[in-house]
Amino acid sequence: MSVITEKSVSGDWIDFRRDVETGIESINAHFRGHAYDSHDHEELLLGVTLQGAQRFSCHRAVHTSTPGKAILIEPGAVHDGYAAQQDGFTYSMLYIPQKWVSESLQARGMGDISVVQAAFQSTLTDDHNLIRAIAQAFDALHNSEGRLARDESLDRLLAHLMPHVALKPAEELTDSLVRMNRVRDYLYEHLSRNPGLDELANISGIDRFRLSRQFKAAFGQSPHAYLIRLRLRTARQLLASGFSPSLVASRTGFADQSHLGRWFKRAYRMSPAIFQSHCSNVLY
């Protein structure tokens, strides 16, 4: 188990840990005011608000979580975070890799959860059984209670999570969506480049003004915001694999290591070096 704790002069703090065997990350944190810029994760996010009012935008709506509510965010769902009250908020959150979830559910004959196939029925819930299961799994992982405690609590968590999962209806593949998917794929394949709107317009086959409107309608963000999102997700993967921050910056299209660091801290509230330092420890 790897442990990272950061505190700031504002009173904000993060206690960030990672179970290397499962890849599950756990965060206990407190923020006053702004917490995170808009970003997304490849993992499932399951959390509980412990104190205060935790406000965030997700799925084009604003949500406020208070003690006694659980937060459910799918992989790829863009969200931010900030305090709704002056005294801030405290929360605990599990970041569960899709691969681990898929393998665990398939082993139990319980189907699958993925960003493509499924979504949560609601972003906030007061399901007491699920909240208790999240808290127990968090305690087992965050406090290094051992493999048995971890495995049993995660099994309970998955069982209580399944009733909250709903299959998403198939998306109609319109001409606009085909064009926007082409632009999205181009951005992903050329992360290290510095494309302009005219270049993307040529890829899509429509003018840059319609491109900007249709891209935001399809993916909820402008092309630039989406590119930063892709770069940050890729940067996390590369950092976790042991690549140096300077090399990660060049491979993901950031101008230099400090440029990567500024964006990384805005999204995740820690530096690339701090994040990487807890991704390479031996199993507990």
Tab-separated table of C-alpha atoms in Angstrom:
chain	number	residue	atom	x	y	z
A	1	MET	CA	0.000	0.000	0.000
A	2	SER	CA	1.356	3.418	-0.976
A	3	VAL	CA	0.483	6.556	1.007
A	4	ILE	CA	0.611	10.215	-0.025
A	5	THR	CA	-0.590	13.073	2.187
A	6	GLU	CA	-0.553	16.725	1.107
A	7	LYS	CA	-1.632	19.777	3.097
A	8	SER	CA	-1.863	23.427	2.058
A	9	VAL	CA	-1.827	26.738	3.893
A	10	SER	CA	-5.539	27.146	3.070
A	11	GLY	CA	-6.386	24.182	5.268
A	12	ASP	CA	-7.104	21.915	2.315
A	13	TRP	CA	-5.621	18.437	2.592
A	14	ILE	CA	-5.484	15.153	0.671
A	15	ASP	CA	-4.720	11.695	2.042
A	16	PHE	CA	-4.151	9.648	-1.117
A	17	ARG	CA	-3.382	5.920	-1.158
A	18	ARG	CA	-3.169	3.180	-3.761
A	19	ASP	CA	-3.552	-0.573	-3.443
A	20	VAL	CA	-0.975	-1.758	-5.959
A	21	GLU	CA	-2.438	-5.265	-6.252
A	22	THR	CA	-5.899	-4.141	-7.403
A	23	GLY	CA	-4.968	-0.683	-8.697
A	24	ILE	CA	-7.779	0.809	-6.590
A	25	GLU	CA	-7.022	4.301	-5.309
A	26	SER	CA	-8.580	5.812	-2.196
A	27	ILE	CA	-8.731	9.480	-1.256
A	28	ASN	CA	-9.800	11.150	1.964
A	29	ALA	CA	-9.746	14.917	1.444
A	30	HIS	CA	-10.981	18.283	2.672
A	31	PHE	CA	-11.410	21.406	0.556
A	32	ARG	CA	-12.607	24.938	1.137
A	33	GLY	CA	-13.700	26.814	-1.971
A	34	HIS	CA	-12.495	25.454	-5.300
A	35	ALA	CA	-11.367	21.826	-5.287
A	36	TYR	CA	-10.965	20.547	-8.865
A	37	ASP	CA	-11.220	21.858	-12.405
A	38	SER	CA	-13.342	19.872	-14.855
A	39	HIS	CA	-11.750	16.496	-15.583
A	40	ASP	CA	-12.626	12.837	-15.889
A	41	HIS	CA	-11.257	9.437	-14.909
A	42	GLU	CA	-11.035	6.040	-16.546
A	43	GLU	CA	-12.075	4.522	-13.221
A	44	LEU	CA	-15.461	4.211	-11.506
A	45	LEU	CA	-15.724	6.803	-8.731
A	46	LEU	CA	-17.661	5.766	-5.622
A	47	GLY	CA	-17.600	8.168	-2.700
A	48	VAL	CA	-19.288	9.402	0.445
A	49	THR	CA	-19.522	12.986	1.719
A	50	LEU	CA	-18.490	13.074	5.378
A	51	GLN	CA	-18.842	16.754	6.282
A	52	GLY	CA	-20.177	19.936	4.659
A	53	ALA	CA	-21.733	20.373	1.237
A	54	GLN	CA	-19.835	19.052	-1.771
A	55	ARG	CA	-21.009	20.658	-5.021
A	56	PHE	CA	-20.010	19.561	-8.498
A	57	SER	CA	-21.137	19.593	-12.098
A	58	CYS	CA	-21.626	16.260	-13.852
A	59	HIS	CA	-23.826	15.123	-16.737
A	60	ARG	CA	-24.651	18.765	-17.492
A	61	ALA	CA	-26.278	19.274	-14.098
A	62	VAL	CA	-25.145	20.672	-10.753
A	63	HIS	CA	-25.275	18.285	-7.786
A	64	THR	CA	-24.842	18.920	-4.076
A	65	SER	CA	-23.803	16.023	-1.866
A	66	THR	CA	-24.200	16.270	1.903
A	67	PRO	CA	-23.374	13.806	4.693
A	68	GLY	CA	-25.417	10.648	4.248
A	69	LYS	CA	-25.243	10.646	0.455
A	70	ALA	CA	-23.080	8.618	-1.894
A	71	ILE	CA	-21.575	9.861	-5.164
A	72	LEU	CA	-21.533	7.566	-8.215
A	73	ILE	CA	-19.587	8.711	-11.296
A	74	GLU	CA	-18.998	6.585	-14.377
A	75	PRO	CA	-15.697	6.365	-16.247
A	76	GLY	CA	-15.409	9.235	-18.686
A	77	ALA	CA	-17.985	11.448	-16.953
A	78	VAL	CA	-16.615	14.994	-16.777
A	79	HIS	CA	-16.951	16.623	-13.366
A	80	ASP	CA	-15.447	19.327	-11.163
A	81	GLY	CA	-15.692	20.056	-7.443
A	82	TYR	CA	-16.049	22.937	-5.009
A	83	ALA	CA	-17.388	23.731	-1.563
A	84	ALA	CA	-20.965	24.953	-1.314
A	85	GLN	CA	-20.349	26.438	2.142
A	86	GLN	CA	-17.586	28.501	3.735
A	87	ASP	CA	-16.393	25.746	6.070
A	88	GLY	CA	-15.708	23.442	3.129
A	89	PHE	CA	-16.375	19.738	2.760
A	90	THR	CA	-14.715	16.431	3.589
A	91	TYR	CA	-15.197	13.249	1.603
A	92	SER	CA	-13.812	9.804	0.931
A	93	MET	CA	-13.666	8.315	-2.560
A	94	LEU	CA	-12.674	5.054	-4.232
A	95	TYR	CA	-11.293	5.064	-7.775
A	96	ILE	CA	-11.902	1.564	-9.113
A	97	PRO	CA	-10.318	0.538	-12.453
A	98	GLN	CA	-12.735	-0.691	-15.113
A	99	LYS	CA	-10.568	-3.736	-15.772
A	100	TRP	CA	-10.805	-4.852	-12.138
A	101	VAL	CA	-14.575	-4.292	-12.079
A	102	SER	CA	-15.124	-6.146	-15.361
A	103	GLU	CA	-13.072	-9.139	-14.300
A	104	SER	CA	-14.728	-9.281	-10.869
A	105	LEU	CA	-18.271	-9.099	-12.231
A	106	GLN	CA	-17.647	-11.593	-15.007
A	107	ALA	CA	-16.158	-14.031	-12.480
A	108	ARG	CA	-19.410	-13.779	-10.524
A	109	GLY	CA	-21.667	-14.010	-13.566
A	110	MET	CA	-22.979	-10.523	-12.835
A	111	GLY	CA	-22.433	-8.926	-16.252
A	112	ASP	CA	-20.221	-5.930	-16.847
A	113	ILE	CA	-19.940	-2.210	-16.192
A	114	SER	CA	-18.163	0.006	-18.694
A	115	VAL	CA	-18.285	3.562	-19.912
A	116	VAL	CA	-19.807	2.321	-23.186
A	117	GLN	CA	-22.363	-0.176	-21.949
A	118	ALA	CA	-23.711	1.184	-18.689
A	119	ALA	CA	-24.421	4.215	-16.556
A	120	PHE	CA	-25.547	4.825	-13.012
A	121	GLN	CA	-29.237	5.524	-12.556
A	122	SER	CA	-28.404	8.614	-10.503
A	123	THR	CA	-25.276	10.557	-9.585
A	124	LEU	CA	-26.298	10.875	-5.915
A	125	THR	CA	-28.026	8.269	-3.785
A	126	ASP	CA	-29.059	7.839	-0.147
A	127	ASP	CA	-29.097	4.024	-0.386
A	128	HIS	CA	-27.881	3.194	3.126
A	129	ASN	CA	-26.704	-0.306	2.224
A	130	LEU	CA	-24.563	0.999	-0.624
A	131	ILE	CA	-23.202	3.859	1.475
A	132	ARG	CA	-22.226	1.406	4.211
A	133	ALA	CA	-20.588	-0.887	1.636
A	134	ILE	CA	-18.567	1.995	0.162
A	135	ALA	CA	-17.442	3.055	3.642
A	136	GLN	CA	-16.419	-0.483	4.613
A	137	ALA	CA	-14.475	-1.022	1.390
A	138	PHE	CA	-12.803	2.363	1.793
A	139	ASP	CA	-11.733	1.550	5.360
A	140	ALA	CA	-10.356	-1.844	4.356
A	141	LEU	CA	-8.302	-0.387	1.518
A	142	HIS	CA	-7.291	2.951	2.989
A	143	ASN	CA	-6.268	1.508	6.344
A	144	SER	CA	-4.507	-1.570	4.903
A	145	GLU	CA	-6.700	-4.067	6.759
A	146	GLY	CA	-5.325	-6.948	4.658
A	147	ARG	CA	-6.421	-8.948	1.651
A	148	LEU	CA	-9.335	-10.806	3.270
A	149	ALA	CA	-10.943	-7.629	4.593
A	150	ARG	CA	-10.336	-5.914	1.271
A	151	ASP	CA	-11.709	-8.741	-0.873
A	152	GLU	CA	-14.811	-9.369	1.248
A	153	SER	CA	-15.687	-5.682	1.455
A	154	LEU	CA	-15.251	-5.223	-2.297
A	155	ASP	CA	-17.514	-8.217	-2.964
A	156	ARG	CA	-20.225	-6.613	-0.810
A	157	LEU	CA	-19.718	-3.304	-2.570
A	158	LEU	CA	-20.219	-4.808	-6.024
A	159	ALA	CA	-23.358	-6.633	-4.902
A	160	HIS	CA	-24.921	-3.426	-3.563
A	161	LEU	CA	-23.758	-1.400	-6.565
A	162	MET	CA	-25.426	-3.516	-9.264
A	163	PRO	CA	-29.021	-2.307	-8.603
A	164	HIS	CA	-27.814	1.225	-9.373
A	165	VAL	CA	-26.515	0.317	-12.839
A	166	ALA	CA	-28.649	0.822	-15.954
A	167	LEU	CA	-27.772	-0.031	-19.535
A	168	LYS	CA	-27.514	3.031	-21.722
A	169	PRO	CA	-29.668	3.035	-24.861
A	170	ALA	CA	-27.771	2.744	-28.106
A	171	GLU	CA	-26.812	6.159	-29.446
A	172	GLU	CA	-28.185	7.044	-32.855
A	173	LEU	CA	-25.245	7.315	-35.221
A	174	THR	CA	-26.120	10.543	-37.032
A	175	ASP	CA	-23.941	12.195	-39.661
A	176	SER	CA	-22.891	14.804	-37.096
A	177	LEU	CA	-21.877	12.170	-34.541
A	178	VAL	CA	-19.868	10.274	-37.178
A	179	ARG	CA	-17.976	13.485	-37.954
A	180	MET	CA	-17.407	14.319	-34.284
A	181	ASN	CA	-16.209	10.786	-33.519
A	182	ARG	CA	-13.704	11.238	-36.335
A	183	VAL	CA	-12.415	14.432	-34.729
A	184	ARG	CA	-12.290	12.818	-31.273
A	185	ASP	CA	-10.285	9.876	-32.593
A	186	TYR	CA	-7.920	12.250	-34.382
A	187	LEU	CA	-7.276	14.156	-31.161
A	188	TYR	CA	-6.531	10.931	-29.308
A	189	GLU	CA	-4.165	9.688	-32.007
A	190	HIS	CA	-2.294	13.004	-32.148
A	191	LEU	CA	-1.996	13.982	-28.483
A	192	SER	CA	1.511	15.356	-28.880
A	193	ARG	CA	0.562	17.678	-31.734
A	194	ASN	CA	-0.864	21.191	-31.535
A	195	PRO	CA	-3.887	21.167	-33.867
A	196	GLY	CA	-5.946	24.233	-34.711
A	197	LEU	CA	-9.646	24.493	-35.486
A	198	ASP	CA	-9.016	24.717	-39.235
A	199	GLU	CA	-7.148	21.398	-39.135
A	200	LEU	CA	-10.001	19.763	-37.222
A	201	ALA	CA	-12.504	21.306	-39.612
A	202	ASN	CA	-10.713	19.598	-42.501
A	203	ILE	CA	-10.898	16.294	-40.625
A	204	SER	CA	-14.627	16.697	-39.969
A	205	GLY	CA	-15.585	18.073	-43.370
A	206	ILE	CA	-17.525	21.025	-41.935
A	207	ASP	CA	-16.560	24.614	-41.089
A	208	ARG	CA	-14.837	25.417	-37.792
A	209	PHE	CA	-17.873	27.212	-36.319
A	210	ARG	CA	-20.257	24.286	-36.796
A	211	LEU	CA	-17.482	21.974	-35.644
A	212	SER	CA	-17.170	23.762	-32.286
A	213	ARG	CA	-20.936	23.693	-31.695
A	214	GLN	CA	-21.421	20.075	-32.749
A	215	PHE	CA	-18.379	18.815	-30.823
A	216	LYS	CA	-19.620	20.376	-27.593
A	217	ALA	CA	-23.102	18.980	-28.211
A	218	ALA	CA	-21.639	15.495	-28.705
A	219	PHE	CA	-19.085	15.420	-25.877
A	220	GLY	CA	-20.036	18.241	-23.508
A	221	GLN	CA	-16.726	20.079	-23.943
A	222	SER	CA	-14.950	22.213	-26.509
A	223	PRO	CA	-12.284	20.497	-28.650
A	224	HIS	CA	-9.516	22.140	-26.596
A	225	ALA	CA	-11.010	21.107	-23.245
A	226	TYR	CA	-11.488	17.580	-24.550
A	227	LEU	CA	-7.876	17.445	-25.771
A	228	ILE	CA	-6.617	18.501	-22.322
A	229	ARG	CA	-8.830	15.803	-20.804
A	230	LEU	CA	-7.308	13.151	-23.079
A	231	ARG	CA	-3.794	14.380	-22.374
A	232	LEU	CA	-4.296	14.246	-18.612
A	233	ARG	CA	-5.776	10.738	-18.682
A	234	THR	CA	-2.869	9.533	-20.813
A	235	ALA	CA	-0.383	11.326	-18.567
A	236	ARG	CA	-1.733	9.462	-15.521
A	237	GLN	CA	-1.274	6.138	-17.311
A	238	LEU	CA	2.284	6.941	-18.376
A	239	LEU	CA	3.271	8.267	-14.954
A	240	ALA	CA	1.865	5.146	-13.292
A	241	SER	CA	3.954	3.072	-15.720
A	242	GLY	CA	7.148	4.791	-14.556
A	243	PHE	CA	7.862	7.305	-17.327
A	244	SER	CA	9.504	10.526	-16.146
A	245	PRO	CA	7.290	13.646	-15.940
A	246	SER	CA	9.426	15.405	-18.560
A	247	LEU	CA	9.013	12.539	-21.030
A	248	VAL	CA	5.290	12.291	-20.242
A	249	ALA	CA	4.915	16.014	-20.962
A	250	SER	CA	6.495	15.668	-24.409
A	251	ARG	CA	4.522	12.529	-25.266
A	252	THR	CA	1.172	14.079	-24.328
A	253	GLY	CA	1.599	17.454	-26.020
A	254	PHE	CA	2.300	19.705	-23.042
A	255	ALA	CA	4.900	22.394	-23.707
A	256	ASP	CA	7.171	21.199	-20.905
A	257	GLN	CA	7.119	19.552	-17.476
A	258	SER	CA	5.897	22.689	-15.707
A	259	HIS	CA	3.026	23.032	-18.199
A	260	LEU	CA	1.993	19.444	-17.465
A	261	GLY	CA	2.321	20.118	-13.738
A	262	ARG	CA	0.006	23.144	-13.813
A	263	TRP	CA	-2.789	21.270	-15.603
A	264	PHE	CA	-2.265	18.109	-13.556
A	265	LYS	CA	-2.567	19.965	-10.243
A	266	ARG	CA	-5.690	21.802	-11.403
A	267	ALA	CA	-7.401	18.486	-12.165
A	268	TYR	CA	-6.010	16.202	-9.446
A	269	ARG	CA	-4.668	18.574	-6.755
A	270	MET	CA	-1.213	16.965	-6.699
A	271	SER	CA	1.898	17.193	-8.837
A	272	PRO	CA	2.817	14.530	-11.414
A	273	ALA	CA	5.860	13.588	-9.316
A	274	ILE	CA	3.775	13.120	-6.163
A	275	PHE	CA	1.225	11.041	-8.067
A	276	GLN	CA	3.935	8.879	-9.591
A	277	SER	CA	5.668	8.312	-6.269
A	278	HIS	CA	2.783	6.175	-4.972
A	279	CYS	CA	2.379	4.096	-8.136
A	280	SER	CA	5.557	2.030	-7.888
A	281	ASN	CA	5.572	0.592	-4.365
A	282	VAL	CA	5.678	-3.134	-3.657
A	283	LEU	CA	2.561	-5.038	-2.634
A	284	TYR	CA	1.623	-4.870	1.017
